[in-house]
Amino acid sequence: MRVSTRFLFVLALFGCDPGVLDPILTGGGSGGSMSGPASTTTTDPTPDSTGTASDGSTGAISGDSGSTCTTCDDPTGAVFVVPPGPPAACDVYAQDCESGFKCSAEGPPPLDSESIVCSSIVAEPDQAGESCQQLVLGHLGPDTCDVGLFCDHADPQTGTGTCAVMCQGSSSQPLCDSASACFGYHEIPLCVPHCDPLLPSCPAGDTCQYAGVDFVCLGVSDLPANQLFEGCGGDWQCAPGLNCVDEDAAVECIGGGDGPGCCSPYCALDNPACPGVGQQCRPYYDPGEAPVGLENVGVCALP
C-alpha cells in the first residue's frame, strides 16, 4: 500500500480513461508512445485475466481498452450485449508469422485486434533502440523495425520513432529482460524500462511513473507536462520528478486544470526537502513494501 496522500486513480486504470494502457508487470498510438500513461492507485491492483503482475505474480491492471463488456447497462436501463472483436491474424508474443514477416500493427488507429497482421520486414531493418520510420504517415504501421520490435514514440508529423522491444512469452506469462516490465497497449505489449523517480533517466516525452509495484518509464499524455502544484488527473500529466497527489497535499495546489489532483515532488527520505509550506517528505511505500532500491522514495505532502 502506498502513502495515503496519493491521489486515487482507480477509475483511470480500471476502465474510465480511453487510451490508458493494460500494464502487465513482470520482472524480467499512432503518434506518441504506445507505452504511455499509467495510473496510480491507493489500493493494490486487482488481478484479472490479461497477464501477470508485480514481478511474476499472477494478475494485471487493465485499462478500458483491455476489457470487453459483454452485458452493459444503458442509461435508460436497457441491457445490451457487445460481441468480442475478431481474433488477431497472428500472435505478437510468439511472432508466428512466416519467414520475412513479423506480427505487428498496420493500418490507421484505433489499434484493435484487426490491426494485428503479418507485416513485411524491410531490408536492413532497424534494431532495438534505433531510429525507425512508420511507412504510412498517420498509420500504426508498417514500420522499419525488425521482428519482435515496434516503432514507438512515433512523431505524428514525420512518422519517425524508436524501435521498442515487444514482450515475448504469452499474454498470461509475458517476458522481458530484468531491467524492463511488460506493458500491453491493446494488442501491442512492449517492454518498458524500470526507473527510479529520484534519479529519473527516462527518454524524452516519458516520465518515471508508478505502475502497480514499482516505477517504469511511460509517456506524458500531453506536452508540455503540468508543473509544480498544477492540477492533474494522473501521474502521466505531471513533469519529471512530480507525481499526482490529492489536492490537499499542499496549500499551494492550483485547483481545476486537468483534474482534481496536484503535481507534487518526489523526495528522498534520507535527505528530505519539500517546496510547499508545511510539507513533509512522507514514505511512498508502507513499511516493508518498497521494492529493492526504492526504499528511500518519498512524496512531498502535508502531514
GROMACS .gro file of C-alpha atoms in nm:
model
  303
    1MET     CA    1   0.000   0.000   0.000
    2ARG     CA    2   0.141   0.341  -0.094
    3VAL     CA    3   0.130   0.659   0.110
    4SER     CA    4  -0.231   0.754   0.177
    5THR     CA    5  -0.195   1.107   0.039
    6ARG     CA    6  -0.158   0.980  -0.316
    7PHE     CA    7  -0.450   1.063  -0.544
    8LEU     CA    8  -0.689   0.776  -0.616
    9PHE     CA    9  -0.669   0.682  -0.984
   10VAL     CA   10  -0.858   0.354  -0.981
   11LEU     CA   11  -1.110   0.483  -1.234
   12ALA     CA   12  -0.841   0.567  -1.487
   13LEU     CA   13  -0.685   0.223  -1.454
   14PHE     CA   14  -0.998   0.016  -1.448
   15GLY     CA   15  -1.187   0.141  -1.745
   16CYS     CA   16  -1.277   0.511  -1.748
   17ASP     CA   17  -0.995   0.672  -1.941
   18PRO     CA   18  -0.976   0.599  -2.314
   19GLY     CA   19  -0.626   0.524  -2.429
   20VAL     CA   20  -0.498   0.404  -2.092
   21LEU     CA   21  -0.272   0.102  -2.108
   22ASP     CA   22  -0.308  -0.250  -1.981
   23PRO     CA   23   0.002  -0.288  -1.767
   24ILE     CA   24   0.142  -0.639  -1.732
   25LEU     CA   25   0.414  -0.607  -1.472
   26THR     CA   26   0.687  -0.867  -1.485
   27GLY     CA   27   1.040  -0.891  -1.360
   28GLY     CA   28   1.221  -0.995  -1.618
   29GLY     CA   29  -0.066   0.513  -3.060
   30SER     CA   30  -0.039   0.640  -3.363
   31GLY     CA   31   0.199   0.917  -3.264
   32GLY     CA   32   0.338   0.944  -2.915
   33SER     CA   33   0.435   0.645  -2.710
   34MET     CA   34   0.248   0.317  -2.705
   35SER     CA   35   0.393   0.280  -2.357
   36GLY     CA   36   0.228   0.577  -2.206
   37PRO     CA   37   0.022   0.672  -1.944
   38ALA     CA   38  -0.004   0.450  -1.642
   39SER     CA   39  -0.216   0.524  -1.339
   40THR     CA   40  -0.176   0.535  -0.965
   41THR     CA   41  -0.399   0.384  -0.702
   42THR     CA   42  -0.401   0.376  -0.325
   43THR     CA   43  -0.519   0.018  -0.329
   44ASP     CA   44  -0.336  -0.287  -0.453
   45PRO     CA   45  -0.413  -0.376  -0.816
   46THR     CA   46  -0.680  -0.636  -0.872
   47PRO     CA   47  -0.573  -0.935  -1.083
   48ASP     CA   48  -0.762  -1.010  -1.399
   49SER     CA   49  -0.721  -1.243  -1.690
   50THR     CA   50  -0.487  -1.031  -1.901
   51GLY     CA   51  -0.149  -1.127  -1.763
   52THR     CA   52   0.090  -1.141  -1.473
   53ALA     CA   53   0.167  -0.871  -1.224
   54SER     CA   54   0.431  -0.746  -0.989
   55ASP     CA   55   0.742  -0.933  -1.089
   56GLY     CA   56   0.597  -1.271  -1.166
   57SER     CA   57   0.279  -1.300  -0.960
   58THR     CA   58  -0.043  -1.352  -1.148
   59GLY     CA   59  -0.277  -1.069  -1.235
   60ALA     CA   60  -0.271  -0.740  -1.425
   61ILE     CA   61  -0.417  -0.393  -1.421
   62SER     CA   62  -0.645  -0.328  -1.713
   63GLY     CA   63  -0.748  -0.008  -1.883
   64ASP     CA   64  -1.074   0.020  -2.070
   65SER     CA   65  -0.918  -0.098  -2.391
   66GLY     CA   66  -0.819  -0.427  -2.232
   67SER     CA   67  -1.162  -0.532  -2.113
   68THR     CA   68  -1.472  -0.633  -2.306
   69CYS     CA   69  -1.818  -0.551  -2.177
   70THR     CA   70  -2.040  -0.840  -2.276
   71THR     CA   71  -2.350  -0.722  -2.088
   72CYS     CA   72  -2.354  -0.345  -2.046
   73ASP     CA   73  -2.622  -0.130  -1.886
   74ASP     CA   74  -2.759   0.154  -2.093
   75PRO     CA   75  -2.851   0.479  -1.907
   76THR     CA   76  -3.213   0.406  -1.997
   77GLY     CA   77  -3.199   0.080  -1.803
   78ALA     CA   78  -3.173  -0.145  -2.109
   79VAL     CA   79  -2.909  -0.417  -2.118
   80PHE     CA   80  -2.721  -0.482  -2.441
   81VAL     CA   81  -2.450  -0.726  -2.548
   82VAL     CA   82  -2.122  -0.616  -2.706
   83PRO     CA   83  -1.966  -0.903  -2.903
   84PRO     CA   84  -1.588  -0.952  -2.873
   85GLY     CA   85  -1.372  -0.841  -3.162
   86PRO     CA   86  -1.233  -1.088  -3.415
   87PRO     CA   87  -0.909  -1.266  -3.325
   88ALA     CA   88  -0.579  -1.121  -3.443
   89ALA     CA   89  -0.423  -1.269  -3.755
   90CYS     CA   90  -0.106  -1.364  -3.565
   91ASP     CA   91   0.046  -1.376  -3.214
   92VAL     CA   92   0.263  -1.076  -3.123
   93TYR     CA   93   0.418  -1.269  -2.834
   94ALA     CA   94   0.505  -1.582  -3.032
   95GLN     CA   95   0.589  -1.398  -3.358
   96ASP     CA   96   0.442  -1.687  -3.552
   97CYS     CA   97   0.444  -1.531  -3.900
   98GLU     CA   98   0.636  -1.698  -4.185
   99SER     CA   99   0.995  -1.603  -4.260
  100GLY     CA  100   1.032  -1.245  -4.384
  101PHE     CA  101   0.731  -1.122  -4.189
  102LYS     CA  102   0.667  -1.004  -3.834
  103CYS     CA  103   0.350  -0.991  -3.627
  104SER     CA  104   0.282  -0.622  -3.572
  105ALA     CA  105   0.024  -0.346  -3.624
  106GLU     CA  106  -0.077  -0.194  -3.955
  107GLY     CA  107  -0.341   0.048  -4.071
  108PRO     CA  108  -0.494   0.358  -3.918
  109PRO     CA  109  -0.582   0.392  -3.550
  110PRO     CA  110  -0.755   0.296  -3.332
  111LEU     CA  111  -0.547  -0.009  -3.250
  112ASP     CA  112  -0.753  -0.327  -3.213
  113SER     CA  113  -0.721  -0.697  -3.289
  114GLU     CA  114  -0.791  -0.634  -3.658
  115SER     CA  115  -0.481  -0.412  -3.673
  116ILE     CA  116  -0.255  -0.709  -3.592
  117VAL     CA  117  -0.125  -0.872  -3.909
  118CYS     CA  118   0.185  -1.036  -4.055
  119SER     CA  119   0.381  -0.736  -4.184
  120SER     CA  120   0.673  -0.749  -4.426
  121ILE     CA  121   1.016  -0.693  -4.273
  122VAL     CA  122   1.210  -0.430  -4.468
  123ALA     CA  123   1.560  -0.488  -4.599
  124GLU     CA  124   1.821  -0.398  -4.334
  125PRO     CA  125   1.561  -0.340  -4.061
  126ASP     CA  126   1.624  -0.109  -3.765
  127GLN     CA  127   1.716  -0.268  -3.433
  128ALA     CA  128   1.611  -0.208  -3.071
  129GLY     CA  129   1.678   0.149  -2.962
  130GLU     CA  130   1.748   0.268  -3.314
  131SER     CA  131   1.552   0.532  -3.502
  132CYS     CA  132   1.270   0.392  -3.716
  133GLN     CA  133   1.007   0.507  -3.959
  134GLN     CA  134   0.635   0.444  -3.994
  135LEU     CA  135   0.600   0.374  -4.366
  136VAL     CA  136   0.249   0.521  -4.392
  137LEU     CA  137   0.218   0.855  -4.214
  138GLY     CA  138  -0.057   0.854  -3.953
  139HIS     CA  139  -0.084   0.475  -3.952
  140LEU     CA  140   0.022   0.233  -3.680
  141GLY     CA  141   0.242   0.053  -3.930
  142PRO     CA  142   0.407  -0.099  -4.124
  143ASP     CA  143   0.740   0.023  -3.995
  144THR     CA  144   1.111  -0.029  -4.048
  145CYS     CA  145   1.182  -0.222  -3.723
  146ASP     CA  146   1.297  -0.583  -3.718
  147VAL     CA  147   1.089  -0.880  -3.599
  148GLY     CA  148   0.986  -0.852  -3.233
  149LEU     CA  149   1.017  -0.472  -3.243
  150PHE     CA  150   0.766  -0.190  -3.288
  151CYS     CA  151   0.823   0.171  -3.395
  152ASP     CA  152   0.721   0.351  -3.076
  153HIS     CA  153   0.717   0.721  -2.982
  154ALA     CA  154   0.641   0.798  -3.346
  155ASP     CA  155   0.621   1.169  -3.428
  156PRO     CA  156   0.275   1.232  -3.579
  157GLN     CA  157   0.422   1.483  -3.825
  158THR     CA  158   0.717   1.281  -3.954
  159GLY     CA  159   0.640   0.919  -3.855
  160THR     CA  160   0.987   0.888  -3.703
  161GLY     CA  161   1.015   0.691  -3.378
  162THR     CA  162   1.232   0.444  -3.188
  163CYS     CA  163   1.230   0.065  -3.214
  164ALA     CA  164   1.087  -0.074  -2.889
  165VAL     CA  165   1.107  -0.437  -2.784
  166MET     CA  166   0.782  -0.634  -2.778
  167CYS     CA  167   0.719  -0.870  -2.489
  168GLN     CA  168   0.780  -1.238  -2.551
  169GLY     CA  169   0.622  -1.542  -2.389
  170SER     CA  170   0.245  -1.516  -2.383
  171SER     CA  171  -0.029  -1.285  -2.260
  172SER     CA  172  -0.058  -1.498  -1.947
  173GLN     CA  173   0.320  -1.509  -1.886
  174PRO     CA  174   0.484  -1.217  -2.067
  175LEU     CA  175   0.862  -1.198  -2.068
  176CYS     CA  176   1.101  -0.902  -2.069
  177ASP     CA  177   1.458  -0.866  -1.950
  178SER     CA  178   1.520  -0.790  -1.583
  179ALA     CA  179   1.552  -0.416  -1.649
  180SER     CA  180   1.205  -0.388  -1.800
  181ALA     CA  181   0.838  -0.455  -1.736
  182CYS     CA  182   0.581  -0.567  -1.993
  183PHE     CA  183   0.307  -0.320  -2.071
  184GLY     CA  184   0.034  -0.429  -2.310
  185TYR     CA  185  -0.121  -0.148  -2.512
  186HIS     CA  186  -0.427  -0.321  -2.651
  187GLU     CA  187  -0.263  -0.572  -2.884
  188ILE     CA  188   0.097  -0.442  -2.877
  189PRO     CA  189   0.273  -0.536  -2.550
  190LEU     CA  190   0.603  -0.353  -2.506
  191CYS     CA  191   0.894  -0.390  -2.266
  192VAL     CA  192   0.938  -0.057  -2.089
  193PRO     CA  193   1.236   0.022  -1.863
  194HIS     CA  194   1.223   0.034  -1.485
  195CYS     CA  195   1.326   0.367  -1.333
  196ASP     CA  196   1.389   0.547  -1.004
  197PRO     CA  197   1.172   0.859  -0.951
  198LEU     CA  198   1.457   1.016  -0.752
  199LEU     CA  199   1.702   0.960  -1.038
  200PRO     CA  200   1.486   0.987  -1.348
  201SER     CA  201   1.653   0.869  -1.668
  202CYS     CA  202   1.356   0.818  -1.898
  203PRO     CA  203   1.357   0.910  -2.268
  204ALA     CA  204   1.229   1.250  -2.375
  205GLY     CA  205   0.850   1.259  -2.356
  206ASP     CA  206   0.837   0.995  -2.080
  207THR     CA  207   0.834   1.029  -1.704
  208CYS     CA  208   0.906   0.783  -1.425
  209GLN     CA  209   0.560   0.671  -1.314
  210TYR     CA  210   0.430   0.429  -1.053
  211ALA     CA  211   0.291   0.113  -1.212
  212GLY     CA  212   0.142  -0.136  -0.973
  213VAL     CA  213   0.451  -0.223  -0.769
  214ASP     CA  214   0.748  -0.019  -0.884
  215PHE     CA  215   0.823   0.253  -1.140
  216VAL     CA  216   0.861   0.243  -1.518
  217CYS     CA  217   0.914   0.500  -1.793
  218LEU     CA  218   0.580   0.589  -1.950
  219GLY     CA  219   0.462   0.864  -2.180
  220VAL     CA  220   0.329   1.202  -2.071
  221SER     CA  221  -0.024   1.232  -2.209
  222ASP     CA  222   0.002   1.593  -2.322
  223LEU     CA  223   0.309   1.812  -2.362
  224PRO     CA  224   0.409   2.042  -2.208
  225ALA     CA  225   0.361   1.846  -1.887
  226ASN     CA  226   0.199   2.006  -1.583
  227GLN     CA  227   0.438   2.173  -1.343
  228LEU     CA  228   0.471   2.202  -0.965
  229PHE     CA  229   0.134   2.241  -0.788
  230GLU     CA  230  -0.066   2.247  -1.112
  231GLY     CA  231  -0.383   2.039  -1.133
  232CYS     CA  232  -0.367   1.683  -1.266
  233GLY     CA  233  -0.571   1.370  -1.322
  234GLY     CA  234  -0.283   1.124  -1.314
  235ASP     CA  235   0.095   1.088  -1.294
  236TRP     CA  236   0.111   1.089  -1.674
  237GLN     CA  237   0.020   1.460  -1.675
  238CYS     CA  238   0.298   1.575  -1.441
  239ALA     CA  239   0.653   1.681  -1.533
  240PRO     CA  240   0.953   1.460  -1.442
  241GLY     CA  241   1.014   1.444  -1.067
  242LEU     CA  242   0.648   1.511  -0.986
  243ASN     CA  243   0.355   1.282  -0.915
  244CYS     CA  244  -0.016   1.344  -0.887
  245VAL     CA  245  -0.141   1.354  -0.527
  246ASP     CA  246  -0.456   1.473  -0.353
  247GLU     CA  247  -0.502   1.848  -0.388
  248ASP     CA  248  -0.485   1.885  -0.009
  249ALA     CA  249  -0.121   1.766  -0.015
  250ALA     CA  250  -0.007   2.129  -0.045
  251VAL     CA  251  -0.162   2.464   0.030
  252GLU     CA  252  -0.014   2.591  -0.296
  253CYS     CA  253  -0.209   2.347  -0.513
  254ILE     CA  254  -0.387   2.514  -0.801
  255GLY     CA  255  -0.744   2.394  -0.834
  256GLY     CA  256  -0.911   2.293  -1.157
  257GLY     CA  257  -0.696   2.240  -1.463
  258ASP     CA  258  -0.655   1.883  -1.580
  259GLY     CA  259  -0.811   1.714  -1.280
  260PRO     CA  260  -0.875   1.717  -0.905
  261GLY     CA  261  -0.517   1.620  -0.814
  262CYS     CA  262  -0.199   1.824  -0.771
  263CYS     CA  263   0.154   1.772  -0.906
  264SER     CA  264   0.386   1.741  -0.605
  265PRO     CA  265   0.753   1.632  -0.595
  266TYR     CA  266   0.907   1.302  -0.501
  267CYS     CA  267   1.164   1.336  -0.225
  268ALA     CA  268   1.443   1.137  -0.063
  269LEU     CA  269   1.362   1.014   0.288
  270ASP     CA  270   1.728   1.033   0.393
  271ASN     CA  271   1.760   1.393   0.273
  272PRO     CA  272   1.407   1.538   0.288
  273ALA     CA  273   1.341   1.866   0.112
  274CYS     CA  274   0.995   1.984   0.003
  275PRO     CA  275   0.893   2.314  -0.160
  276GLY     CA  276   0.546   2.357  -0.012
  277VAL     CA  277   0.471   2.536   0.313
  278GLY     CA  278   0.442   2.275   0.588
  279GLN     CA  279   0.504   1.983   0.352
  280GLN     CA  280   0.694   1.680   0.478
  281CYS     CA  281   0.872   1.403   0.292
  282ARG     CA  282   0.643   1.109   0.361
  283PRO     CA  283   0.728   0.747   0.271
  284TYR     CA  284   0.588   0.645  -0.065
  285TYR     CA  285   0.553   0.281   0.043
  286ASP     CA  286   0.426   0.130   0.366
  287PRO     CA  287   0.699  -0.029   0.583
  288GLY     CA  288   0.839  -0.342   0.422
  289GLU     CA  289   0.654  -0.295   0.092
  290ALA     CA  290   0.911  -0.098  -0.107
  291PRO     CA  291   1.086  -0.290  -0.387
  292VAL     CA  292   1.461  -0.327  -0.352
  293GLY     CA  293   1.629   0.001  -0.438
  294LEU     CA  294   1.318   0.215  -0.383
  295GLU     CA  295   1.317   0.218  -0.001
  296ASN     CA  296   1.428   0.583   0.001
  297VAL     CA  297   1.143   0.715  -0.216
  298GLY     CA  298   0.909   0.964  -0.053
  299VAL     CA  299   0.648   1.214  -0.167
  300CYS     CA  300   0.602   1.572  -0.051
  301ALA     CA  301   0.268   1.620   0.127
  302LEU     CA  302   0.119   1.790   0.429
  303PRO     CA  303   0.113   1.579   0.746
   0.00000   0.00000   0.00000
